[in-house]
Each structure stands twice: as structure tokens, then as C-alpha cells.
Amino acid sequence: MFELDFFDKETEELLEEHVLTALTSEDVYQIFGFYLEGDCADVSPKQLEQIEQITGKSFTSNGRDIYLCEVQD
């Protein structure tokens, strides 16, 4: 399972977190070029767009650092 975390760029405060049940390990590999294997990765605007297309959700990224993390069920 994967979680998308949004942090304020200035304060580093966690603003939002979204569990992405529709995202698979293969999707992550296609987007990032590697498997997360329990880790997190910085998400670029282009990568966020790809995540949005797969999940059917829309996210606000302005002024935020975004990370995708693989989490245990």
C-alpha cells in the first residue's frame, strides 16, 4: 500500500496524507523507475500527474514537498 504525503515547504509541517489503494508496485516502478521497497521518494510535478491519472484523484501541490511512501497494511 502507498501513502502520498504533503508537507509545507517552509515549516515542514505535514499538511495532508492520502492512502492510495489503487496504486500498485508496478505502477510505482513505471513512474519512478525503481521499487520503493518500504521507503519513500520525492514526487515531482510530472510524477504527481501520473499518480493522479492512475488513481483518478487530483491533488494540490503548490508550496508543498510531496513524498510517496510504501507502508505496511
CSV table of N, CA and C in Angstrom, one decimal:
chain,number,residue,atom,x,y,z
A,1,MET,N,0.8,-1.2,0.0
A,1,MET,CA,0.0,0.0,0.0
A,1,MET,C,0.9,1.2,0.0
A,2,PHE,N,0.4,2.3,-0.6
A,2,PHE,CA,1.2,3.5,-0.7
A,2,PHE,C,0.5,4.7,-0.1
A,3,GLU,N,1.3,5.6,0.4
A,3,GLU,CA,0.7,6.8,1.0
A,3,GLU,C,1.4,8.0,0.4
A,4,LEU,N,0.6,9.0,0.0
A,4,LEU,CA,1.1,10.3,-0.6
A,4,LEU,C,1.1,11.3,0.5
A,5,ASP,N,2.2,11.9,0.9
A,5,ASP,CA,2.3,12.9,2.0
A,5,ASP,C,2.7,14.2,1.4
A,6,PHE,N,2.0,15.3,1.9
A,6,PHE,CA,2.2,16.6,1.5
A,6,PHE,C,2.7,17.4,2.7
A,7,PHE,N,3.9,18.1,2.6
A,7,PHE,CA,4.5,18.9,3.7
A,7,PHE,C,4.6,20.3,3.2
A,8,ASP,N,4.4,21.2,4.1
A,8,ASP,CA,4.6,22.7,3.9
A,8,ASP,C,6.1,22.9,3.6
A,9,LYS,N,6.5,23.5,2.5
A,9,LYS,CA,7.9,23.7,2.1
A,9,LYS,C,8.6,24.5,3.2
A,10,GLU,N,8.0,25.5,3.8
A,10,GLU,CA,8.6,26.4,4.8
A,10,GLU,C,8.7,25.8,6.2
A,11,THR,N,7.6,25.3,6.7
A,11,THR,CA,7.5,24.8,8.1
A,11,THR,C,7.8,23.3,8.2
A,12,GLU,N,7.7,22.6,7.1
A,12,GLU,CA,7.9,21.1,7.0
A,12,GLU,C,6.8,20.4,7.8
A,13,GLU,N,5.7,21.1,8.0
A,13,GLU,CA,4.5,20.5,8.7
A,13,GLU,C,3.8,19.6,7.8
A,14,LEU,N,3.3,18.5,8.3
A,14,LEU,CA,2.5,17.6,7.5
A,14,LEU,C,1.2,18.2,7.3
A,15,LEU,N,0.8,18.4,6.0
A,15,LEU,CA,-0.5,19.1,5.7
A,15,LEU,C,-1.6,18.1,5.3
A,16,GLU,N,-1.2,17.1,4.6
A,16,GLU,CA,-2.2,16.1,4.1
A,16,GLU,C,-1.5,14.7,3.9
A,17,GLU,N,-2.2,13.7,4.1
A,17,GLU,CA,-1.7,12.3,3.7
A,17,GLU,C,-2.9,11.6,3.1
A,18,HIS,N,-2.6,10.9,2.0
A,18,HIS,CA,-3.6,10.1,1.3
A,18,HIS,C,-3.1,8.7,1.1
A,19,VAL,N,-4.0,7.7,1.5
A,19,VAL,CA,-3.7,6.3,1.2
A,19,VAL,C,-4.1,6.1,-0.2
A,20,LEU,N,-3.2,5.5,-1.0
A,20,LEU,CA,-3.5,5.3,-2.5
A,20,LEU,C,-3.7,3.8,-2.7
A,21,THR,N,-4.9,3.2,-2.5
A,21,THR,CA,-5.1,1.8,-2.6
A,21,THR,C,-5.1,1.3,-4.1
A,22,ALA,N,-5.3,2.3,-5.0
A,22,ALA,CA,-5.3,1.9,-6.4
A,22,ALA,C,-3.9,1.8,-7.0
A,23,LEU,N,-2.9,2.3,-6.3
A,23,LEU,CA,-1.5,2.3,-6.9
A,23,LEU,C,-0.9,1.0,-6.5
A,24,THR,N,-0.2,0.4,-7.5
A,24,THR,CA,0.5,-0.9,-7.3
A,24,THR,C,2.0,-0.7,-7.4
A,25,SER,N,2.7,-1.7,-6.9
A,25,SER,CA,4.2,-1.6,-7.0
A,25,SER,C,4.6,-1.5,-8.5
A,26,GLU,N,3.9,-2.1,-9.4
A,26,GLU,CA,4.3,-2.0,-10.8
A,26,GLU,C,4.1,-0.6,-11.3
A,27,ASP,N,3.0,0.1,-10.8
A,27,ASP,CA,2.7,1.5,-11.2
A,27,ASP,C,3.9,2.4,-10.7
A,28,VAL,N,4.3,2.1,-9.5
A,28,VAL,CA,5.4,2.9,-8.9
A,28,VAL,C,6.7,2.7,-9.7
A,29,TYR,N,6.9,1.5,-10.1
A,29,TYR,CA,8.1,1.2,-10.9
A,29,TYR,C,8.1,2.0,-12.2
A,30,GLN,N,6.9,2.0,-12.8
A,30,GLN,CA,6.7,2.7,-14.1
A,30,GLN,C,6.9,4.2,-13.9
A,31,ILE,N,6.5,4.7,-12.8
A,31,ILE,CA,6.6,6.2,-12.6
A,31,ILE,C,8.0,6.6,-12.2
A,32,PHE,N,8.6,5.9,-11.3
A,32,PHE,CA,9.9,6.2,-10.7
A,32,PHE,C,11.1,5.5,-11.3
A,33,GLY,N,10.9,4.4,-11.9
A,33,GLY,CA,12.0,3.6,-12.4
A,33,GLY,C,12.6,2.7,-11.4
A,34,PHE,N,12.0,2.6,-10.2
A,34,PHE,CA,12.5,1.7,-9.1
A,34,PHE,C,11.3,1.3,-8.2
A,35,TYR,N,11.5,0.3,-7.4
A,35,TYR,CA,10.5,-0.1,-6.4
A,35,TYR,C,10.9,0.6,-5.1
A,36,LEU,N,9.9,1.0,-4.3
A,36,LEU,CA,10.2,1.7,-3.1
A,36,LEU,C,10.6,0.8,-2.0
A,37,GLU,N,10.1,-0.4,-2.0
A,37,GLU,CA,10.6,-1.5,-1.0
A,37,GLU,C,10.5,-0.9,0.4
A,38,GLY,N,9.4,-0.3,0.8
A,38,GLY,CA,9.3,0.2,2.2
A,38,GLY,C,9.8,1.6,2.4
A,39,ASP,N,10.4,2.2,1.4
A,39,ASP,CA,11.0,3.5,1.6
A,39,ASP,C,10.0,4.6,1.0
A,40,CYS,N,10.5,5.8,1.0
A,40,CYS,CA,9.8,7.0,0.4
A,40,CYS,C,10.6,7.6,-0.7
A,41,ALA,N,9.9,8.3,-1.6
A,41,ALA,CA,10.6,9.0,-2.7
A,41,ALA,C,10.0,10.4,-2.9
A,42,ASP,N,10.8,11.4,-3.2
A,42,ASP,CA,10.3,12.7,-3.6
A,42,ASP,C,9.5,12.5,-4.9
A,43,VAL,N,8.4,13.3,-4.9
A,43,VAL,CA,7.5,13.3,-6.1
A,43,VAL,C,7.6,14.6,-6.8
A,44,SER,N,7.9,14.5,-8.1
A,44,SER,CA,8.0,15.7,-9.0
A,44,SER,C,6.6,16.0,-9.5
A,45,PRO,N,6.4,17.2,-10.0
A,45,PRO,CA,5.1,17.5,-10.6
A,45,PRO,C,4.6,16.5,-11.7
A,46,LYS,N,5.6,16.1,-12.5
A,46,LYS,CA,5.2,15.2,-13.6
A,46,LYS,C,4.8,13.8,-13.0
A,47,GLN,N,5.6,13.4,-12.0
A,47,GLN,CA,5.2,12.1,-11.3
A,47,GLN,C,3.9,12.2,-10.6
A,48,LEU,N,3.6,13.4,-10.0
A,48,LEU,CA,2.3,13.6,-9.4
A,48,LEU,C,1.1,13.5,-10.4
A,49,GLU,N,1.4,14.0,-11.6
A,49,GLU,CA,0.4,13.9,-12.6
A,49,GLU,C,0.1,12.5,-13.0
A,50,GLN,N,1.2,11.7,-13.1
A,50,GLN,CA,1.0,10.3,-13.4
A,50,GLN,C,0.2,9.5,-12.3
A,51,ILE,N,0.5,9.9,-11.1
A,51,ILE,CA,-0.2,9.3,-9.9
A,51,ILE,C,-1.7,9.7,-10.0
A,52,GLU,N,-2.0,10.9,-10.3
A,52,GLU,CA,-3.3,11.4,-10.4
A,52,GLU,C,-4.1,10.6,-11.5
A,53,GLN,N,-3.4,10.4,-12.6
A,53,GLN,CA,-4.1,9.6,-13.8
A,53,GLN,C,-4.4,8.2,-13.3
A,54,ILE,N,-3.5,7.6,-12.6
A,54,ILE,CA,-3.7,6.2,-12.2
A,54,ILE,C,-4.8,6.1,-11.1
A,55,THR,N,-4.8,7.0,-10.2
A,55,THR,CA,-5.7,6.9,-9.0
A,55,THR,C,-7.1,7.6,-9.3
A,56,GLY,N,-7.1,8.5,-10.3
A,56,GLY,CA,-8.3,9.2,-10.6
A,56,GLY,C,-8.6,10.3,-9.6
A,57,LYS,N,-7.6,10.7,-8.8
A,57,LYS,CA,-7.7,11.8,-7.8
A,57,LYS,C,-6.9,13.0,-8.3
A,58,SER,N,-7.2,14.1,-7.7
A,58,SER,CA,-6.5,15.4,-8.0
A,58,SER,C,-5.9,15.9,-6.7
A,59,PHE,N,-4.7,16.4,-6.7
A,59,PHE,CA,-4.0,16.9,-5.5
A,59,PHE,C,-3.4,18.3,-5.8
A,60,THR,N,-3.4,19.1,-4.7
A,60,THR,CA,-2.8,20.4,-4.8
A,60,THR,C,-1.3,20.3,-4.4
A,61,SER,N,-0.4,20.8,-5.2
A,61,SER,CA,1.0,20.7,-4.9
A,61,SER,C,1.7,22.0,-4.7
A,62,ASN,N,1.0,23.1,-4.9
A,62,ASN,CA,1.7,24.5,-4.7
A,62,ASN,C,2.2,24.7,-3.3
A,63,GLY,N,3.5,25.0,-3.2
A,63,GLY,CA,4.1,25.3,-1.9
A,63,GLY,C,4.3,24.1,-1.0
A,64,ARG,N,4.3,22.9,-1.6
A,64,ARG,CA,4.4,21.7,-0.8
A,64,ARG,C,5.5,20.8,-1.4
A,65,ASP,N,6.1,20.1,-0.4
A,65,ASP,CA,7.0,19.0,-0.7
A,65,ASP,C,6.2,17.7,-0.7
A,66,ILE,N,6.3,16.9,-1.7
A,66,ILE,CA,5.5,15.7,-1.8
A,66,ILE,C,6.3,14.4,-1.8
A,67,TYR,N,5.9,13.5,-1.0
A,67,TYR,CA,6.6,12.2,-0.9
A,67,TYR,C,5.6,11.0,-1.1
A,68,LEU,N,6.0,10.0,-1.8
A,68,LEU,CA,5.3,8.8,-1.9
A,68,LEU,C,6.0,7.7,-1.0
A,69,CYS,N,5.3,7.1,-0.1
A,69,CYS,CA,5.9,6.1,0.8
A,69,CYS,C,5.1,4.8,0.7
A,70,GLU,N,5.9,3.7,0.7
A,70,GLU,CA,5.3,2.4,0.8
A,70,GLU,C,5.1,2.1,2.2
A,71,VAL,N,3.9,1.7,2.6
A,71,VAL,CA,3.5,1.4,4.0
A,71,VAL,C,3.0,0.0,4.1
A,72,GLN,N,3.1,-0.5,5.3
A,72,GLN,CA,2.6,-1.9,5.6
A,72,GLN,C,1.1,-1.8,5.9
A,73,ASP,N,0.3,-2.8,5.5
A,73,ASP,CA,-1.1,-2.8,5.7
A,73,ASP,C,-1.4,-2.9,7.2
